[in-house]
Tab-separated table of C-alpha atoms in Angstrom:
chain	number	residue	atom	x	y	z
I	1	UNK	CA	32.522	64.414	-10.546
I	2	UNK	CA	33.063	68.238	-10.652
I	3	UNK	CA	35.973	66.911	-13.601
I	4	UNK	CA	33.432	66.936	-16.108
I	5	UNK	CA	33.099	70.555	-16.236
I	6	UNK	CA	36.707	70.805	-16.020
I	7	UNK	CA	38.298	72.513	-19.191
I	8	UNK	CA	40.289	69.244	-20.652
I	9	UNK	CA	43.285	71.531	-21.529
I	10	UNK	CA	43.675	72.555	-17.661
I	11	UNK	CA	43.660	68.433	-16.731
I	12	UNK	CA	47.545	68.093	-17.242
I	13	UNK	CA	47.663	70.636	-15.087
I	14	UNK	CA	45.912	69.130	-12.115
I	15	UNK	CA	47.203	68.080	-9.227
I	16	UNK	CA	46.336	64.549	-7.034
I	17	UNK	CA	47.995	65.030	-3.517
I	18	UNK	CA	50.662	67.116	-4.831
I	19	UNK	CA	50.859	64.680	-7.690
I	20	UNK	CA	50.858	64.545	-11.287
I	21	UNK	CA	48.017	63.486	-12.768
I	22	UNK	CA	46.989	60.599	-15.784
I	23	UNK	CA	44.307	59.066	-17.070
I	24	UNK	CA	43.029	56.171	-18.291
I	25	UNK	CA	39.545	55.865	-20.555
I	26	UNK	CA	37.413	53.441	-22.599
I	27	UNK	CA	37.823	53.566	-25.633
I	28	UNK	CA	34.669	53.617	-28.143
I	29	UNK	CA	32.750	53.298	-24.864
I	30	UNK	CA	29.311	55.023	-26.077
I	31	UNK	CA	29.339	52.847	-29.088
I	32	UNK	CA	29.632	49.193	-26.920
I	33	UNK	CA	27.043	50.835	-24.468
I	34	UNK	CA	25.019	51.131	-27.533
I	35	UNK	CA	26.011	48.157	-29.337
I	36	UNK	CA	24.613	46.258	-25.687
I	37	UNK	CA	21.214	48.117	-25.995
I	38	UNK	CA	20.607	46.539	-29.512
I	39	UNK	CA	20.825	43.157	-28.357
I	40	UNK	CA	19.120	43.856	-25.775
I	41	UNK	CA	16.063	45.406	-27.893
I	42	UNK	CA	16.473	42.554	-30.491
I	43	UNK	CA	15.892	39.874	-27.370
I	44	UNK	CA	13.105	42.302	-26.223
I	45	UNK	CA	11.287	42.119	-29.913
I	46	UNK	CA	12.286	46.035	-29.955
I	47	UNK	CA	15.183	45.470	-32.760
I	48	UNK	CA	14.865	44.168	-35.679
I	49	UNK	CA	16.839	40.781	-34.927
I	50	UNK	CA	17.035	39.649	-38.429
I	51	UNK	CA	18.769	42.429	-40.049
I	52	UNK	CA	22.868	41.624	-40.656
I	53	UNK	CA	23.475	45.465	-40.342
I	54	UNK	CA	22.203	44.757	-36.553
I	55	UNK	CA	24.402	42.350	-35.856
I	56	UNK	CA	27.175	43.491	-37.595
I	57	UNK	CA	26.883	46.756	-36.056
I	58	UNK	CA	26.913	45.455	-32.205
I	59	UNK	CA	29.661	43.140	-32.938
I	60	UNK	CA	31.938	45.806	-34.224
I	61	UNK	CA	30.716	47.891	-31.433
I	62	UNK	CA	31.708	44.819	-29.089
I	63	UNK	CA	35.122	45.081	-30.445
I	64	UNK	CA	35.781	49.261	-30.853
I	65	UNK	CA	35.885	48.824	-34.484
I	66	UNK	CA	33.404	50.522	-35.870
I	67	UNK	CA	34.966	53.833	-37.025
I	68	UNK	CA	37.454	51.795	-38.436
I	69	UNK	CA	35.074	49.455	-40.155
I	70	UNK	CA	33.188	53.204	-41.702
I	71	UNK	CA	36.509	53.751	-43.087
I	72	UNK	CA	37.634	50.411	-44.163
I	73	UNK	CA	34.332	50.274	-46.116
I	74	UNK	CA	35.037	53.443	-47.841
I	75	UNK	CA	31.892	54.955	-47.036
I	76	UNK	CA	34.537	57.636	-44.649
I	77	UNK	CA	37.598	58.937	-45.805
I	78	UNK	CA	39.459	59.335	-42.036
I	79	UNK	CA	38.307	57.768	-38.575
I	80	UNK	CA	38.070	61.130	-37.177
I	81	UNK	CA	35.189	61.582	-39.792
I	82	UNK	CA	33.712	58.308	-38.560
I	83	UNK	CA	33.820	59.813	-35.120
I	84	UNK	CA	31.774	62.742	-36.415
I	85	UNK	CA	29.425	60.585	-38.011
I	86	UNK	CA	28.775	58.019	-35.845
I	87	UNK	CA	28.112	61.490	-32.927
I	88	UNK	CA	25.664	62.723	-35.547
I	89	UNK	CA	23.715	59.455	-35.924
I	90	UNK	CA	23.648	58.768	-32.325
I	91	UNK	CA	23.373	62.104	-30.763
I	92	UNK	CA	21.652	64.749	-33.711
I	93	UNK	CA	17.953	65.232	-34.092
I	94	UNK	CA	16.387	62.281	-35.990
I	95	UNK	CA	15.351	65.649	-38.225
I	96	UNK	CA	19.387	66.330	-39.144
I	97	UNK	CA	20.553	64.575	-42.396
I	98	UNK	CA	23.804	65.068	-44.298
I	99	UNK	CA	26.372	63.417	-46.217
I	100	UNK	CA	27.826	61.597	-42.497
I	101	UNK	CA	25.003	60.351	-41.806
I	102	UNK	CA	24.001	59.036	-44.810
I	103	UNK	CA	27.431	57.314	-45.112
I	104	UNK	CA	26.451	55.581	-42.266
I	105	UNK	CA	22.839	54.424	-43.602
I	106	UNK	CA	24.491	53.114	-46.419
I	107	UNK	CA	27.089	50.767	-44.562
I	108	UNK	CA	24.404	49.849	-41.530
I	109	UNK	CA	20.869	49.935	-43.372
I	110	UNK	CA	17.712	50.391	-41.026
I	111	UNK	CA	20.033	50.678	-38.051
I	112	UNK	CA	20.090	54.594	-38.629
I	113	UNK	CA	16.595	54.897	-39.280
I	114	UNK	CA	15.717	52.916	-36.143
I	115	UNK	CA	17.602	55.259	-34.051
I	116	UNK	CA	15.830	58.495	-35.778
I	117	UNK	CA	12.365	56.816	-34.742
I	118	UNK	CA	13.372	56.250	-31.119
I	119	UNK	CA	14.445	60.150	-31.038
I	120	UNK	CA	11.187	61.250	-33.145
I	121	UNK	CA	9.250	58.825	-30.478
I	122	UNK	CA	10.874	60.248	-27.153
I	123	UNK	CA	12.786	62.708	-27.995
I	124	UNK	CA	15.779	64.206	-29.703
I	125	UNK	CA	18.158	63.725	-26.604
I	126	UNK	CA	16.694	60.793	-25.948
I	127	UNK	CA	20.205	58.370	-27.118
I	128	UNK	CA	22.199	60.938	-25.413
I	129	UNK	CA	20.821	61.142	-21.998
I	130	UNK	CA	20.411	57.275	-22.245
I	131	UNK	CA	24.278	57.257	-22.891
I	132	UNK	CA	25.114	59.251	-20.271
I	133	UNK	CA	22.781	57.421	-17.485
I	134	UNK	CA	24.543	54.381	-18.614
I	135	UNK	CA	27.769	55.504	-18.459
I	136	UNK	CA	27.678	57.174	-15.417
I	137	UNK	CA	26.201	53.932	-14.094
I	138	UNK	CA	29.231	51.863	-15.329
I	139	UNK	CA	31.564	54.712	-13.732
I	140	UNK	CA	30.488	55.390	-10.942
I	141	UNK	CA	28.701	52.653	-9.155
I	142	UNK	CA	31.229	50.242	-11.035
I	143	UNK	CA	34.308	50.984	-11.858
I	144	UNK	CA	34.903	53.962	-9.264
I	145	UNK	CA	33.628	52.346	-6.612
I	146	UNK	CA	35.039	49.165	-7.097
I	147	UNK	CA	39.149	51.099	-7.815
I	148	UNK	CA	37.601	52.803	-4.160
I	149	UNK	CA	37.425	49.511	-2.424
I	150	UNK	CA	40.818	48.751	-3.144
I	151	UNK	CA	42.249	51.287	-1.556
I	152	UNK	CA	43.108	53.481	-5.076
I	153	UNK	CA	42.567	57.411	-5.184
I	154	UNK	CA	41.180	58.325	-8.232
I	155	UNK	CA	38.713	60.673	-9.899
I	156	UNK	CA	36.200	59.718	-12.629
I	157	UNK	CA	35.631	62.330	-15.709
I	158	UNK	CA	33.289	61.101	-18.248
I	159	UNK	CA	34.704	57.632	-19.203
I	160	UNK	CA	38.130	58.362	-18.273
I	161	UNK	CA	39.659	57.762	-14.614
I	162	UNK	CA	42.033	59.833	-13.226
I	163	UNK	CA	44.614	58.913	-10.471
I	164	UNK	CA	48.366	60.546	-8.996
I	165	UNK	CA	51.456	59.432	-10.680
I	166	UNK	CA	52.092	56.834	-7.812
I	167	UNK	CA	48.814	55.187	-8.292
């Protein structure tokens, strides 16, 4: 929608038919999306299958844990930092290095350095355009339209929906 070019300190300021506005959104959403992709590449023979950090990694995805799990493991001091991190490895230039991202090597070996070859192979925005196809697919053709068929008004912005206060 026209939300996602919406300045996000205006949106408690918006309006639904005279209405208040909230919002609901997934949580860790880019990470499951991504987390999905890896099995599906490991069943593919894309992934390397065997590798723990693999499966470790899309199971924690699974379950919105994995900032938590960067800072459990000590590798990240705060989850914000994990946040950071985890954006650099998935959405940087396989080219970009740094203390984040090697954090994350260390705690999900090969995992990092099979995302850097995809970018390298087709492009730098490659995971990031993939991303947002997918979740725009989920949003819009799923969730939206199926809150639209029961009869809810609502808006979609990003991976959030927003609806009026009596919603």
């Amino acid at each position: 929608s026209n939300l996602t070019i919406f300045p996000s300190g205006l949106l408690p300021l918006l309006k639904f038919n005279g209405e208040n506005t909230f919002s609901t959104d997934l949580k860790n959403s880019e990470l499951a999306m991504l987390g999905k992709r890896i099995r599906e590449e490991e069943r593919e023979g894309k992934a390397n299958g065997g590798n723990i950090a693999y499966s470790h990694f899309t199971t924690l995805a699974g379950e919105g844990k994995i900032y938590e799990h960067l800072v459990e493991s000590g590798a990240i001091k705060y989850r914000d930092e994990a946040k950071i991190a985890m954006f650099k490895v998935v959405f940087s230039s396989h080219r970009s290095g740094g203390k984040l991202k090697n954090a994350v090597k260390s705690i999900f070996p090969g995992l990092v350095e099979h995302f850097d070859a995809q970018k390298k192979q087709q492009g730098s925005k490659f995971l990031a355009n993939l991303m947002q196809r997918i979740e725009s697919d989920i949003f819009v053709n799923g969730i939206l339209h199926e809150l639209f068929l029961r009869g809810y008004s609502v808006l979609s912005c990003h991976d959030s929906i927003l609806f009026a206060e009596s919603e």
